[in-house]
PDB file of C-alpha atoms in Angstrom:
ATOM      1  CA  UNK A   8       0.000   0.000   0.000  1.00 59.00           C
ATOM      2  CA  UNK A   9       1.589   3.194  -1.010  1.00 71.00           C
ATOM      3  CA  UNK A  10       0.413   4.703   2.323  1.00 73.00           C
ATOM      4  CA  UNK A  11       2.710   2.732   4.272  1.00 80.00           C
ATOM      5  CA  UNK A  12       5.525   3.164   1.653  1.00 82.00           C
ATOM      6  CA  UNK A  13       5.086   6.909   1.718  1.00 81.00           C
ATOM      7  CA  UNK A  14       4.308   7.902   5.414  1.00 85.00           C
ATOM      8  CA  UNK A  15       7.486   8.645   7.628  1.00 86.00           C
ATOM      9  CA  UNK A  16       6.164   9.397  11.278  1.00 88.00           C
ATOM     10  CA  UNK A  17       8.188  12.468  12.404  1.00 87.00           C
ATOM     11  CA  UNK A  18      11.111  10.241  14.282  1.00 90.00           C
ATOM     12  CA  UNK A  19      15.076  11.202  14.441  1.00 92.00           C
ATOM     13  CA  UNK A  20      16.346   9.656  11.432  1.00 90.00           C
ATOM     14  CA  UNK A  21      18.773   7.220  13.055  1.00 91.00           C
ATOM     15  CA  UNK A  22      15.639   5.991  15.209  1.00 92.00           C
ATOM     16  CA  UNK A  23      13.888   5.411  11.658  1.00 91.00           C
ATOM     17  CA  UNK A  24      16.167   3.731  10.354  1.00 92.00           C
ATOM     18  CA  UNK A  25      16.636   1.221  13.215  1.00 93.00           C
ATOM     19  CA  UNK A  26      12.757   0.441  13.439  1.00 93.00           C
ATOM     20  CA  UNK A  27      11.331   1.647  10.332  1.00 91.00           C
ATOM     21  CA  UNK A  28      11.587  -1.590   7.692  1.00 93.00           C
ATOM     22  CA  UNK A  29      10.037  -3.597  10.642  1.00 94.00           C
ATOM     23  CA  UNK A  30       7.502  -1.440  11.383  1.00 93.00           C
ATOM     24  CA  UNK A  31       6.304  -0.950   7.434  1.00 92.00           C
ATOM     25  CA  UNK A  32       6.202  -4.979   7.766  1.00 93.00           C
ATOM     26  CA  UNK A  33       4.164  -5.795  10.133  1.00 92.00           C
ATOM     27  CA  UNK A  34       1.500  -2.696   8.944  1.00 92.00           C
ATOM     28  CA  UNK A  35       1.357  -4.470   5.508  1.00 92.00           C
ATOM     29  CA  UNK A  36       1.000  -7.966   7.196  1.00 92.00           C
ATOM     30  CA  UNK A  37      -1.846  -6.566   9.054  1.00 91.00           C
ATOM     31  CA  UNK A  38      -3.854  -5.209   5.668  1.00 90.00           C
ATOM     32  CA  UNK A  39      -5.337  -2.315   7.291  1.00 90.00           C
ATOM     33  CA  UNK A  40      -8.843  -1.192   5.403  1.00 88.00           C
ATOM     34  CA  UNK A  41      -7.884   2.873   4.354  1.00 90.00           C
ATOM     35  CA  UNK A  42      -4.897   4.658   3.870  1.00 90.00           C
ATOM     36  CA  UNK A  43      -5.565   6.786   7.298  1.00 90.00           C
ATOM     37  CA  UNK A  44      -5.652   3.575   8.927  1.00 91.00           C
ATOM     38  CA  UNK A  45      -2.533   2.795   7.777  1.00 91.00           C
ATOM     39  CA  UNK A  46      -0.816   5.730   8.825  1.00 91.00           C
ATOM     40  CA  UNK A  47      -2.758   5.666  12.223  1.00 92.00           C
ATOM     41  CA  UNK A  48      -1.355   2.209  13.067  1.00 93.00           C
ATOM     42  CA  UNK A  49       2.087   2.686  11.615  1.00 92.00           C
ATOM     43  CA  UNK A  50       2.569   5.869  13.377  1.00 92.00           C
ATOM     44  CA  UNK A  51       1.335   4.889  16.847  1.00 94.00           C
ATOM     45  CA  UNK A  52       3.613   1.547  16.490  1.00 94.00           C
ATOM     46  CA  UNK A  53       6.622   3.784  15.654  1.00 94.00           C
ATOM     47  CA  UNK A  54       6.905   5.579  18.284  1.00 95.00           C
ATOM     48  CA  UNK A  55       6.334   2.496  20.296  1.00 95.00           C
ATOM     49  CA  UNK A  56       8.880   0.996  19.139  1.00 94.00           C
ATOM     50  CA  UNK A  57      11.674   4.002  19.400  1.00 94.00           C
ATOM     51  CA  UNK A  58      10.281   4.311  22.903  1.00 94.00           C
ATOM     52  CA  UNK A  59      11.365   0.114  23.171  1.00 94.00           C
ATOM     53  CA  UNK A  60      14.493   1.277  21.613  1.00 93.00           C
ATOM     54  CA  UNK A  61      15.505   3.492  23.353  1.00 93.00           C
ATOM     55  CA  UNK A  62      15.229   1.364  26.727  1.00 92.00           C
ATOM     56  CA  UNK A  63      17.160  -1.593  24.933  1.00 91.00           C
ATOM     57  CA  UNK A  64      13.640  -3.707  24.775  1.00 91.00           C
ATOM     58  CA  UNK A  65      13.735  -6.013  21.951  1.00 91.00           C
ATOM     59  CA  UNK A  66      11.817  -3.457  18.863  1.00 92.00           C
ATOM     60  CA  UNK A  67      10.081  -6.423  16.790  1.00 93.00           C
ATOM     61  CA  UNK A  68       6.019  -5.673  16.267  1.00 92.00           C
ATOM     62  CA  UNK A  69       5.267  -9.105  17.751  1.00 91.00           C
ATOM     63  CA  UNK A  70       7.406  -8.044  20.692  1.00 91.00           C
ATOM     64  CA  UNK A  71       5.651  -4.512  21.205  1.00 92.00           C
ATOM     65  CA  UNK A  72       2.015  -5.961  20.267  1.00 91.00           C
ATOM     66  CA  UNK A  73       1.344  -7.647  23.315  1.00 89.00           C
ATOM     67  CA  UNK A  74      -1.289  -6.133  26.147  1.00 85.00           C
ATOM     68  CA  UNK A  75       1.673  -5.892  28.363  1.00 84.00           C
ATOM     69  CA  UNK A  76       3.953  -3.947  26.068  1.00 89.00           C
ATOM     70  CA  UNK A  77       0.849  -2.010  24.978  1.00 92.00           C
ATOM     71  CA  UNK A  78       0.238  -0.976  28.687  1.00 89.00           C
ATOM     72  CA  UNK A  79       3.615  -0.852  29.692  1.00 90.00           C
ATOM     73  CA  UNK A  80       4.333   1.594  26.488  1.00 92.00           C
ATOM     74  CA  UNK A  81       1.389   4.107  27.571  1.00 91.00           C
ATOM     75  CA  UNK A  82       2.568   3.708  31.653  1.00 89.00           C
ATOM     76  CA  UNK A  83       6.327   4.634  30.525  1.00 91.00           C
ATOM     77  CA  UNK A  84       6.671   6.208  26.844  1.00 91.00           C
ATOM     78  CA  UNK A  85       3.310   8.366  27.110  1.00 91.00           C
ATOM     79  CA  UNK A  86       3.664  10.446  30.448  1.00 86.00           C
ATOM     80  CA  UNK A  87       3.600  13.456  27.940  1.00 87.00           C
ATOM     81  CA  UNK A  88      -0.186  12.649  26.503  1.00 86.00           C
ATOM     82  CA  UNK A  89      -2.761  13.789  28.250  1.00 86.00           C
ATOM     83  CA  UNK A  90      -6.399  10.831  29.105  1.00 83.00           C
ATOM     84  CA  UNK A  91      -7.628  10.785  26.081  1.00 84.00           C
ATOM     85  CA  UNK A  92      -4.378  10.619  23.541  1.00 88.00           C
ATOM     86  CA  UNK A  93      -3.214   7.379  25.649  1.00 88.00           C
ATOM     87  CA  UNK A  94      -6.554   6.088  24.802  1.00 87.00           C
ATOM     88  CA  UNK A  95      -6.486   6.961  21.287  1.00 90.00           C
ATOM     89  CA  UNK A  96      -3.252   5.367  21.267  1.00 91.00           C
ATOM     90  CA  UNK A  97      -4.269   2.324  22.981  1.00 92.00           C
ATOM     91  CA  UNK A  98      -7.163   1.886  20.611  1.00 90.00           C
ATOM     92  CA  UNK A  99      -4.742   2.034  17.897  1.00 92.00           C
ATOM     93  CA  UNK A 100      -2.172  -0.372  19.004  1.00 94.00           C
ATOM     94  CA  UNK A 101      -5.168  -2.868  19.884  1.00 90.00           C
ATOM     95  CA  UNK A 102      -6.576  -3.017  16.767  1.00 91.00           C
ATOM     96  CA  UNK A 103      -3.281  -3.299  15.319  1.00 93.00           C
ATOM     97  CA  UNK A 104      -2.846  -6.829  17.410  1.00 91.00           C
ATOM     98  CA  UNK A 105      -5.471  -8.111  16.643  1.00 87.00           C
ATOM     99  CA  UNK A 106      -5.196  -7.621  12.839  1.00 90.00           C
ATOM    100  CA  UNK A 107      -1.769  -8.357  12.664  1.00 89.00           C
ATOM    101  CA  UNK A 108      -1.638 -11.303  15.812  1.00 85.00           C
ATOM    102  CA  UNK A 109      -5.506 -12.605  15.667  1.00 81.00           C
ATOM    103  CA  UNK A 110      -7.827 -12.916  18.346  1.00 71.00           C
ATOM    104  CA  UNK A 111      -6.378 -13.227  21.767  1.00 64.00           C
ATOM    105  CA  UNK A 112      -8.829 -16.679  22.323  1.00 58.00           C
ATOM    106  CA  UNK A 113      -9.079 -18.826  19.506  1.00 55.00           C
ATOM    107  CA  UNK A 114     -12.706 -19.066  19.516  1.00 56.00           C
ATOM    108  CA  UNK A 115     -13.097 -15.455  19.144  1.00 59.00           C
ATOM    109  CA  UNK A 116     -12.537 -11.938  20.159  1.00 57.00           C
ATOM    110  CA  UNK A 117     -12.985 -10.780  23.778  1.00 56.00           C
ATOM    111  CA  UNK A 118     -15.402  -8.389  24.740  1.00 53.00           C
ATOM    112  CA  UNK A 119     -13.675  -4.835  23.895  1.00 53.00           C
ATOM    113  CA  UNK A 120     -13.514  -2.616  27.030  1.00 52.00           C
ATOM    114  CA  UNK A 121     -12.119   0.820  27.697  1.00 50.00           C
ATOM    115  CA  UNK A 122      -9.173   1.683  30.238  1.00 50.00           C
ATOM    116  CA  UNK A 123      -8.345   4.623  32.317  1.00 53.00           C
ATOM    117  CA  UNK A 124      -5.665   5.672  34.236  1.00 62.00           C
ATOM    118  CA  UNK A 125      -7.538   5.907  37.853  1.00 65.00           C
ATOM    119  CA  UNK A 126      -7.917   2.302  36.922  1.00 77.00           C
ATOM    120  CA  UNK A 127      -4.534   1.398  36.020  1.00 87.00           C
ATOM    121  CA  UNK A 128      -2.984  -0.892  38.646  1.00 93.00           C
ATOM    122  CA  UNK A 129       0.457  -0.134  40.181  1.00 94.00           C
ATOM    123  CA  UNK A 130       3.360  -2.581  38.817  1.00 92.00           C
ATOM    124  CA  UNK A 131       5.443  -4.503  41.643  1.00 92.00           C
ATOM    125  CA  UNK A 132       8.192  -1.876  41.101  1.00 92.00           C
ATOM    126  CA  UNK A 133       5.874   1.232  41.573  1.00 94.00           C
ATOM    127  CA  UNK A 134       4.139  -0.915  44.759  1.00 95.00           C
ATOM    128  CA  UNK A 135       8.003  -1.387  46.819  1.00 94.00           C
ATOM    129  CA  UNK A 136       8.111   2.721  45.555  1.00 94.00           C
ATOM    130  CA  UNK A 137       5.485   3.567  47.455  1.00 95.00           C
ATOM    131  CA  UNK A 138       6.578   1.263  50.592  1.00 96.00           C
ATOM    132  CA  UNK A 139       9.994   2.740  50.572  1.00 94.00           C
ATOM    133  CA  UNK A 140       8.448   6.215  50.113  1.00 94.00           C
ATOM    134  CA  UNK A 141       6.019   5.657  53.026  1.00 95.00           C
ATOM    135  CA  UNK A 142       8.698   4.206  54.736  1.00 95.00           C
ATOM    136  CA  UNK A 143      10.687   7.384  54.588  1.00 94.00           C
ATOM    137  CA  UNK A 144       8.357  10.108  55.499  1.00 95.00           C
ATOM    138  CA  UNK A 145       9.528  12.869  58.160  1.00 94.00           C
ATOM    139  CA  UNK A 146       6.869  11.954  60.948  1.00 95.00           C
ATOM    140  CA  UNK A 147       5.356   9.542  62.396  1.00 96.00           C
ATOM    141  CA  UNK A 148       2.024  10.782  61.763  1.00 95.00           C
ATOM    142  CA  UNK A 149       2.613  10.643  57.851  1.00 96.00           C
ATOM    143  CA  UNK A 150       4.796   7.445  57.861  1.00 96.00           C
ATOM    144  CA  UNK A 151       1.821   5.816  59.611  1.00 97.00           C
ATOM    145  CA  UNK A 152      -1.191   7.356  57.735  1.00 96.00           C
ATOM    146  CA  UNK A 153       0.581   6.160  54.201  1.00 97.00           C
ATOM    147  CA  UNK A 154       0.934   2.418  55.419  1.00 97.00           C
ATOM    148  CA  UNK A 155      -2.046   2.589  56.501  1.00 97.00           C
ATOM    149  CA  UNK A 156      -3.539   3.700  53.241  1.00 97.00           C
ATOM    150  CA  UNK A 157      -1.341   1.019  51.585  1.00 97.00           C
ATOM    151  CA  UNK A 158      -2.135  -1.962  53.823  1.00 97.00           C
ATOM    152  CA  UNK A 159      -6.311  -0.950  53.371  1.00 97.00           C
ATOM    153  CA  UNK A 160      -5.511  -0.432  49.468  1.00 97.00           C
ATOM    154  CA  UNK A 161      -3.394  -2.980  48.114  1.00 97.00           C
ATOM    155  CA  UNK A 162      -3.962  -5.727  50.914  1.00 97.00           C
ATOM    156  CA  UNK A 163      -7.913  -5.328  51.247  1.00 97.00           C
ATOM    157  CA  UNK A 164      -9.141  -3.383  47.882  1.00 96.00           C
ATOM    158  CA  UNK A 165     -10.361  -0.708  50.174  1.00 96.00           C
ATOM    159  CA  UNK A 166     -11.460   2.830  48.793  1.00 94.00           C
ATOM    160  CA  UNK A 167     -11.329   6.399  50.291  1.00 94.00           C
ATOM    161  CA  UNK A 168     -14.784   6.141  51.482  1.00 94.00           C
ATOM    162  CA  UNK A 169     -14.161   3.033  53.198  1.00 96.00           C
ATOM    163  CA  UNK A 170     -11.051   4.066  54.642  1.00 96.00           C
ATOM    164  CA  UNK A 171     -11.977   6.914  56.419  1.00 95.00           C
ATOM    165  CA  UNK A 172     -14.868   5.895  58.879  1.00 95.00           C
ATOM    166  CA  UNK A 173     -12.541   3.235  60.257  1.00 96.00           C
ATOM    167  CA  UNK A 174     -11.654   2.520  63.949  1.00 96.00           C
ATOM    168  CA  UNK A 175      -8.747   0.534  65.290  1.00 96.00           C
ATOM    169  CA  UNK A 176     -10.723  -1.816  66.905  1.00 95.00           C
ATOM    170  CA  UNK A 177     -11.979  -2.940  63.658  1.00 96.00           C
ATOM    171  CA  UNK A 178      -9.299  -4.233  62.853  1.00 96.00           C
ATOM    172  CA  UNK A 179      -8.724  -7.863  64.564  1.00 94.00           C
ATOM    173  CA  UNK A 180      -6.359 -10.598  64.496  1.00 91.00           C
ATOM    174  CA  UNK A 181      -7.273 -14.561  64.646  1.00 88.00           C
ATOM    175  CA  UNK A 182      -5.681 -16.992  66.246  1.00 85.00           C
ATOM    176  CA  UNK A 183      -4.188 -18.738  62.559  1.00 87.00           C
ATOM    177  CA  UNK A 184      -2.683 -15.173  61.797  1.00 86.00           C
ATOM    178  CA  UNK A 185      -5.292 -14.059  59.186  1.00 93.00           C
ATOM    179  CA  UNK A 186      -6.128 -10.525  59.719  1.00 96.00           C
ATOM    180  CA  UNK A 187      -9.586  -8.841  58.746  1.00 95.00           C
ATOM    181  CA  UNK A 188     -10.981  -5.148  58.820  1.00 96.00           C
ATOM    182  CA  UNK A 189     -14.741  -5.226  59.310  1.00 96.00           C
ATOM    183  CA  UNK A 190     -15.236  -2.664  56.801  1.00 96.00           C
ATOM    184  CA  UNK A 191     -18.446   0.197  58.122  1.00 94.00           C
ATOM    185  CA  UNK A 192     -21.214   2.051  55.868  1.00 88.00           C
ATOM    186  CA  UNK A 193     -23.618   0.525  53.413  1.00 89.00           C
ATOM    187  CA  UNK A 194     -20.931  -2.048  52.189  1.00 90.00           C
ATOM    188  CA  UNK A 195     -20.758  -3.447  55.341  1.00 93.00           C
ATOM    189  CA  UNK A 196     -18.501  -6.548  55.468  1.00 95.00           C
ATOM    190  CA  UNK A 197     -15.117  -8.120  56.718  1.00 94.00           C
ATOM    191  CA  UNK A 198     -12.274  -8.570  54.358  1.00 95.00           C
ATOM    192  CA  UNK A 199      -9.279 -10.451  55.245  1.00 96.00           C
ATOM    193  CA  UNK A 200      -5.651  -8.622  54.242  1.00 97.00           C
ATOM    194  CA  UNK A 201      -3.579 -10.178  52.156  1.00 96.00           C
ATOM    195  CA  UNK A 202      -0.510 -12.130  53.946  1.00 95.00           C
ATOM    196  CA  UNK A 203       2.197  -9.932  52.547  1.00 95.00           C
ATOM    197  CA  UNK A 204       0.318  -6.333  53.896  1.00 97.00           C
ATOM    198  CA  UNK A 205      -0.903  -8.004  57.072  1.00 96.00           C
ATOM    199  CA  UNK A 206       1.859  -6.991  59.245  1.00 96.00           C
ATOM    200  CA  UNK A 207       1.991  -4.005  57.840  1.00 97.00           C
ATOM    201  CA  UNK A 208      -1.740  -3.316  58.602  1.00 97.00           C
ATOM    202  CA  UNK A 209      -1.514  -4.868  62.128  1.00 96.00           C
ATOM    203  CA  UNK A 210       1.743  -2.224  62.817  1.00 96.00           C
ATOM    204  CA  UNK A 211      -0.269   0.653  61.598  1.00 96.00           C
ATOM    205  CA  UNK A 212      -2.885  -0.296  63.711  1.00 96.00           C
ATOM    206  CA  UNK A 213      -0.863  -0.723  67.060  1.00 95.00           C
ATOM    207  CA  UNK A 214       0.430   2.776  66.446  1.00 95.00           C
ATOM    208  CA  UNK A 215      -2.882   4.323  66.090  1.00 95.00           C
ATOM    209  CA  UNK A 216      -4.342   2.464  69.188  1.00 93.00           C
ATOM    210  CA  UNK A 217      -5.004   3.315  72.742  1.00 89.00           C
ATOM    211  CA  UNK A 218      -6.025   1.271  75.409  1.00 84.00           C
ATOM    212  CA  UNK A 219      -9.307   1.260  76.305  1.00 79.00           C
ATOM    213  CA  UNK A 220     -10.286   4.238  73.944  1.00 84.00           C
ATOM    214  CA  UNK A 221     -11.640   4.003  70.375  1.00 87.00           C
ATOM    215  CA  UNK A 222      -9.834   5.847  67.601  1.00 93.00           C
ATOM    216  CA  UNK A 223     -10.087   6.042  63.927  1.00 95.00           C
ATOM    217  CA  UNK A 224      -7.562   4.133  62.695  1.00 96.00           C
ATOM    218  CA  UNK A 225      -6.358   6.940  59.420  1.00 96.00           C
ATOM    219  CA  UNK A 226      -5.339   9.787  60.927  1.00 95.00           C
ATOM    220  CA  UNK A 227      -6.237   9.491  64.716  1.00 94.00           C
ATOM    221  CA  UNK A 228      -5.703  12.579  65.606  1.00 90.00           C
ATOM    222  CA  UNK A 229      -7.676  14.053  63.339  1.00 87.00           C
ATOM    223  CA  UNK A 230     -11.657  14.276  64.506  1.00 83.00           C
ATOM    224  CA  UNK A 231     -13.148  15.802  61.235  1.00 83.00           C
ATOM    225  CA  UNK A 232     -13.873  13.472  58.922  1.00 86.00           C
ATOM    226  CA  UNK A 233     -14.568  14.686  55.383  1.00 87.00           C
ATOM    227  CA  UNK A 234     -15.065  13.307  51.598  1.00 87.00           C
ATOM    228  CA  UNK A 235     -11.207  14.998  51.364  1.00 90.00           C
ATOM    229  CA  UNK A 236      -9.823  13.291  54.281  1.00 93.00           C
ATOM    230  CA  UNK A 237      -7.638  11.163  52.311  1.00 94.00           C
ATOM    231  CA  UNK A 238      -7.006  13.512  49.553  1.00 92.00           C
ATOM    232  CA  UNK A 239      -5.773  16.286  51.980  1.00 92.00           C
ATOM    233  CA  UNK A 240      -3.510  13.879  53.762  1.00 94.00           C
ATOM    234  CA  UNK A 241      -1.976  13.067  50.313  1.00 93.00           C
ATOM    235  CA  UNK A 242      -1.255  16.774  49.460  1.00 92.00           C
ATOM    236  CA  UNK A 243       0.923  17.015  52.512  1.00 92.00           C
ATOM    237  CA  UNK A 244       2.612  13.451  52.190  1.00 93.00           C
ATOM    238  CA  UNK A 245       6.533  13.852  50.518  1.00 92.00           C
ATOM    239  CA  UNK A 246       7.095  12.393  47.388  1.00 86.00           C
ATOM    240  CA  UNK A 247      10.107  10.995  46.675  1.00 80.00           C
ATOM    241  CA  UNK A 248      11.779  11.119  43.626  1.00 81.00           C
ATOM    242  CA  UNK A 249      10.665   8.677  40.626  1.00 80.00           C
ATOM    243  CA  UNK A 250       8.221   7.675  43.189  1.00 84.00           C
ATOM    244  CA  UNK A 251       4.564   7.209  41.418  1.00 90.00           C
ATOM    245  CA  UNK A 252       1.596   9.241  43.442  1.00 91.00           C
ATOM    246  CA  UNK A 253      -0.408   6.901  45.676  1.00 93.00           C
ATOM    247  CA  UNK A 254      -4.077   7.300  44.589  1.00 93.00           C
ATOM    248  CA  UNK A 255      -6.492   4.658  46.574  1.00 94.00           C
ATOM    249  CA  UNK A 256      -8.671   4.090  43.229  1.00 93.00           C
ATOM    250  CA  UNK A 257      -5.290   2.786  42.033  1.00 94.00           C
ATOM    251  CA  UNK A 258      -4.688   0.444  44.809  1.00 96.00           C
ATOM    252  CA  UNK A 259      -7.949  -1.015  44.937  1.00 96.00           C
ATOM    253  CA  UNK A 260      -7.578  -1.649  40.920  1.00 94.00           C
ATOM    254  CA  UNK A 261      -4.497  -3.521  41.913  1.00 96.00           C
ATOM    255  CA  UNK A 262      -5.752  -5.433  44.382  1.00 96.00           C
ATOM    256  CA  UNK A 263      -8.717  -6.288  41.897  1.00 96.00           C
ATOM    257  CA  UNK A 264      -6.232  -7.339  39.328  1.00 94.00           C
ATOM    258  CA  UNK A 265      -4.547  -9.110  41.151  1.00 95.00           C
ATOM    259  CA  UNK A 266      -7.730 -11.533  42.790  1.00 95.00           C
ATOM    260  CA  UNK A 267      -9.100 -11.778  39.037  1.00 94.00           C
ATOM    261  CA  UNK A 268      -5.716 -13.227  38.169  1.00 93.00           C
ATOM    262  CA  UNK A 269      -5.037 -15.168  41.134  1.00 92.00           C
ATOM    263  CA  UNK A 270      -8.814 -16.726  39.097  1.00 91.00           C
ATOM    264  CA  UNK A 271     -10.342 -15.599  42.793  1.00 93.00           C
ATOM    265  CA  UNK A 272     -14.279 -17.356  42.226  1.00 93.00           C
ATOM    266  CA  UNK A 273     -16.150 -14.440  41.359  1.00 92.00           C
ATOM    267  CA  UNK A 274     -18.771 -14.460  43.721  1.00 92.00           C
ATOM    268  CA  UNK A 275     -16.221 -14.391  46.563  1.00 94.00           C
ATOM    269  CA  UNK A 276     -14.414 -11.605  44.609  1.00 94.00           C
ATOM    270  CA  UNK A 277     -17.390  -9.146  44.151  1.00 94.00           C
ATOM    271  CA  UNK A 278     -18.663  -9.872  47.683  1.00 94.00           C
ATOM    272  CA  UNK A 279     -15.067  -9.216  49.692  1.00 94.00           C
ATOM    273  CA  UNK A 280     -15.219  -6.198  47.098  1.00 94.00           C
ATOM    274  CA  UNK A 281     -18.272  -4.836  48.312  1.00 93.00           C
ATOM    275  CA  UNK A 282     -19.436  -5.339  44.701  1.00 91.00           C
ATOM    276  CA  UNK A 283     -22.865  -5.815  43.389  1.00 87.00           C
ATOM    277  CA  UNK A 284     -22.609  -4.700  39.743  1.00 85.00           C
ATOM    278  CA  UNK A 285     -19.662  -5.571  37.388  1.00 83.00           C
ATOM    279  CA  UNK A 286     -19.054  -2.225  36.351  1.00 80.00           C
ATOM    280  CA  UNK A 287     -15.273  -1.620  38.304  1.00 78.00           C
ATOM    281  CA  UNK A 288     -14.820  -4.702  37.172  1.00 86.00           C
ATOM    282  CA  UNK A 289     -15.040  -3.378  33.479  1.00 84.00           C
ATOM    283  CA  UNK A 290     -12.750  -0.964  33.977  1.00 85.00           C
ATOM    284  CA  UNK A 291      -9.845  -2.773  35.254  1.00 88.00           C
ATOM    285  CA  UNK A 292      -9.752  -5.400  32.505  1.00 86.00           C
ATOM    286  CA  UNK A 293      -7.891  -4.040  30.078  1.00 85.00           C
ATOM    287  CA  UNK A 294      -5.078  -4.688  32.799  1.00 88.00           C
ATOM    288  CA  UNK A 295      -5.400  -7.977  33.462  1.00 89.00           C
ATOM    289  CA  UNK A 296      -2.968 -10.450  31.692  1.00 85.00           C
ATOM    290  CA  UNK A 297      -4.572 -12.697  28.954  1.00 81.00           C
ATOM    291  CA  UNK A 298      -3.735 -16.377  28.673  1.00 80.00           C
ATOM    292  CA  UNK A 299      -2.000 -18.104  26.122  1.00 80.00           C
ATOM    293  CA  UNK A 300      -4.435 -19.252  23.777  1.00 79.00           C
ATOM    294  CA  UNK A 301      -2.783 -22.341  24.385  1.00 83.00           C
ATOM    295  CA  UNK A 302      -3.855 -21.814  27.627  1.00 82.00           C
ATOM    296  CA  UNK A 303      -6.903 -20.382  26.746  1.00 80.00           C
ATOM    297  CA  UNK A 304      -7.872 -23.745  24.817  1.00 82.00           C
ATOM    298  CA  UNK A 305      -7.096 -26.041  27.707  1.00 84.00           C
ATOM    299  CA  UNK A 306      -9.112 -23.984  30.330  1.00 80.00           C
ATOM    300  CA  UNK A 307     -12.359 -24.234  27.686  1.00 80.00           C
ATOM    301  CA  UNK A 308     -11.805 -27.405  27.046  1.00 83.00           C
ATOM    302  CA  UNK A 309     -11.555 -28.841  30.761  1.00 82.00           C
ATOM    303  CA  UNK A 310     -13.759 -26.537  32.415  1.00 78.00           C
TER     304      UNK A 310
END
C-alpha cells in the first residue's frame, strides 16, 4: 500500500532507520482497510517501538504488540499525553494486534472494554516505591497514615470512602494469623488482608491504638472526617523522587487485578469487594494479563 511506503512518522532519522523496515512490515501484514488507517497504526507503532528502543527492549512488532507492552508503552513512553491521547493510542495499538496477531482466544474476540488511568494498577516496582516512600516520610504521623492507606488499598481493595470511617478496633487478628478489617457504611462486610500487607496493617494499627479508647484508625488525631480526608492527607505526604503518586482508586484496581488473576471465584471476589454490579470490574480489565491461547484452549476445554 503506497500509504505505508510513503508515510514517515516524524522520528530522528537514526531511530527510523533502526525500526522503520520492521515497522512498514508488520503494517502491511496486518492489511489495514484505508490509507488513514494505515498511517494511524504505523505511526502509533513507531513511536512504540523508538520508545522500546531506546530502553534496549527487543523493537520487533510481535514483541511490542502484546497487552503488556501495549500498557507498559502508555505507563512509561506516554507520560507526555494527556487521558484521552493514551486512549487513542491504545485503541490504535489494539486493533493493530489483533489484525496483525488474531484474536487473543481462539474461539473469538474478547469483549472490547475501555481503560483509564484511575484504573490502572500499580506494577510490583511502583508498589516497593510507594513502601519505601512511606517508609521514609519525616513523621510519624505521615509514615503511619501512608501504610495505613497502603495496607487498606493494596492488601484489602479498600477505597477512600471506606477508609476513612474506620476505627482501630476494627481491625482484629485470629488466632491462625489471618487478619480482617470489618469494613463500616452501606458495604458493610469483613475482608481479610492479604498475607504480605498483614503486618503491615496490624503495625499501623498498634500505632494508632489506645487502650481502652476508640480511635479512627487513618489519621487518629484528626476528629473531622470529610469526603477529602484522604485527599488532603496526600497533598501534605513527601514524594520521593521517581516515586509514582499513591491514589487509593489505584490500589484497589491492583488489588482487583490481582484476585481476578489469582482466578479468585467471582462471587467471593465481588462480595469481599463490596461489589454488586460488574461495572469496576469493566474498567480494570484491560489490565489484566490474557492467557495463552494455548492456555486459553485447555481452560475451555476442561472446564
Amino acid at each position: 500500500m503506497d500509504a505505508i511506503e510513503q508515510y514517515r512518522p516524524r522520528l530522528p532519522a537514526p531511530v527510523w532507520e533502526r525500526i522503520g523496515a520492521d515497522c512498514r512490515r508488520a503494517v502491511t501484514r496486518a492489511q489495514p482497510g484505508s490509507p488513514k488507517q494505515a498511517r494511524d497504526w504505523l505511526g502509533a507503532l513507531a513511536h512504540a517501538a523508538a520508545h522500546a528502543d531506546a530502553c534496549g527492549r527487543p523493537t520487533k512488532a510481535e514483541h511490542l504488540l502484546t497487552p503488556e507492552a501495549i500498557e507498559w508503552y502508555l505507563a512509561t513512553g506516554c507520560l507526555h499525553l494527556d487521558e484521552s491521547s493514551r486512549s487513542n493510542r491504545r485503541g490504535r495499538l489494539n486493533k493493530l494486534r489483533r489484525a496483525l496477531l488474531g484474536p487473543d482466544l481462539i474461539t473469538g474476540d474478547p469483549a472490547a472494554y475501555s481503560g483509564s488511568d484511575s484504573s490502572r494498577p500499580y506494577s510490583r516496582a511502583e508498589q516497593a516505591q510507594l513502601y519505601a516512600s512511606a517508609r521514609s516520610q519525616p513523621t510519624d504521623a505521615l509514615r503511619y497514615g501512608c501504610l495505613t492507606l497502603l495496607a487498606l488499598g493494596f492488601g484489602c481493595g479498600l477505597d477512600s470512602p471506606e477508609v476513612i470511617p474506620l476505627r482501630t478496633h476494627d481491625v482484629r487478628e485470629a488466632s491462625n494469623g489471618a487478619v480482617g478489617v470489618g469494613v463500616r457504611g452501606p458495604r458493610a462486610r469483613v475482608v481479610l488482608c492479604r498475607t504480605a500487607w498483614a503486618p503491615v496493617l496490624t503495625e499501623a494499627t498498634a500505632w494508632a491504638a489506645e487502650p481502652s479508647r476508640s480511635r479512627y484508625l487513618f489519621r487518629p488525631e484528626s476528629h473531622t472526617r470529610g469526603t477529602n480526608t484522604v485527599t488532603n492527607f496526600l497533598a501534605r505526604a513527601k514524594t520521593e523522587p521517581g516515586s509514582p503518586a499513591m491514589a487509593m482508586g489505584r490500589t484497589r484496581a491492583t488489588w482487583l487485578v490481582d484476585a481476578i488473576e489469582a482466578r479468585m471465584h467471582l462471587p467471593t471476589l465481588m462480595a469481599a469487594a463490596g461489589l454488586t454490579t460488574l461495572r469496576s470490574i469493566d474498567r480494570v480489565l484491560p489490565y489484566v494479563r490474557n492467557l495463552t491461547p494455548e492456555q486459553a484452549a485447555a481452560a475451555l476445554k476442561e472446564f
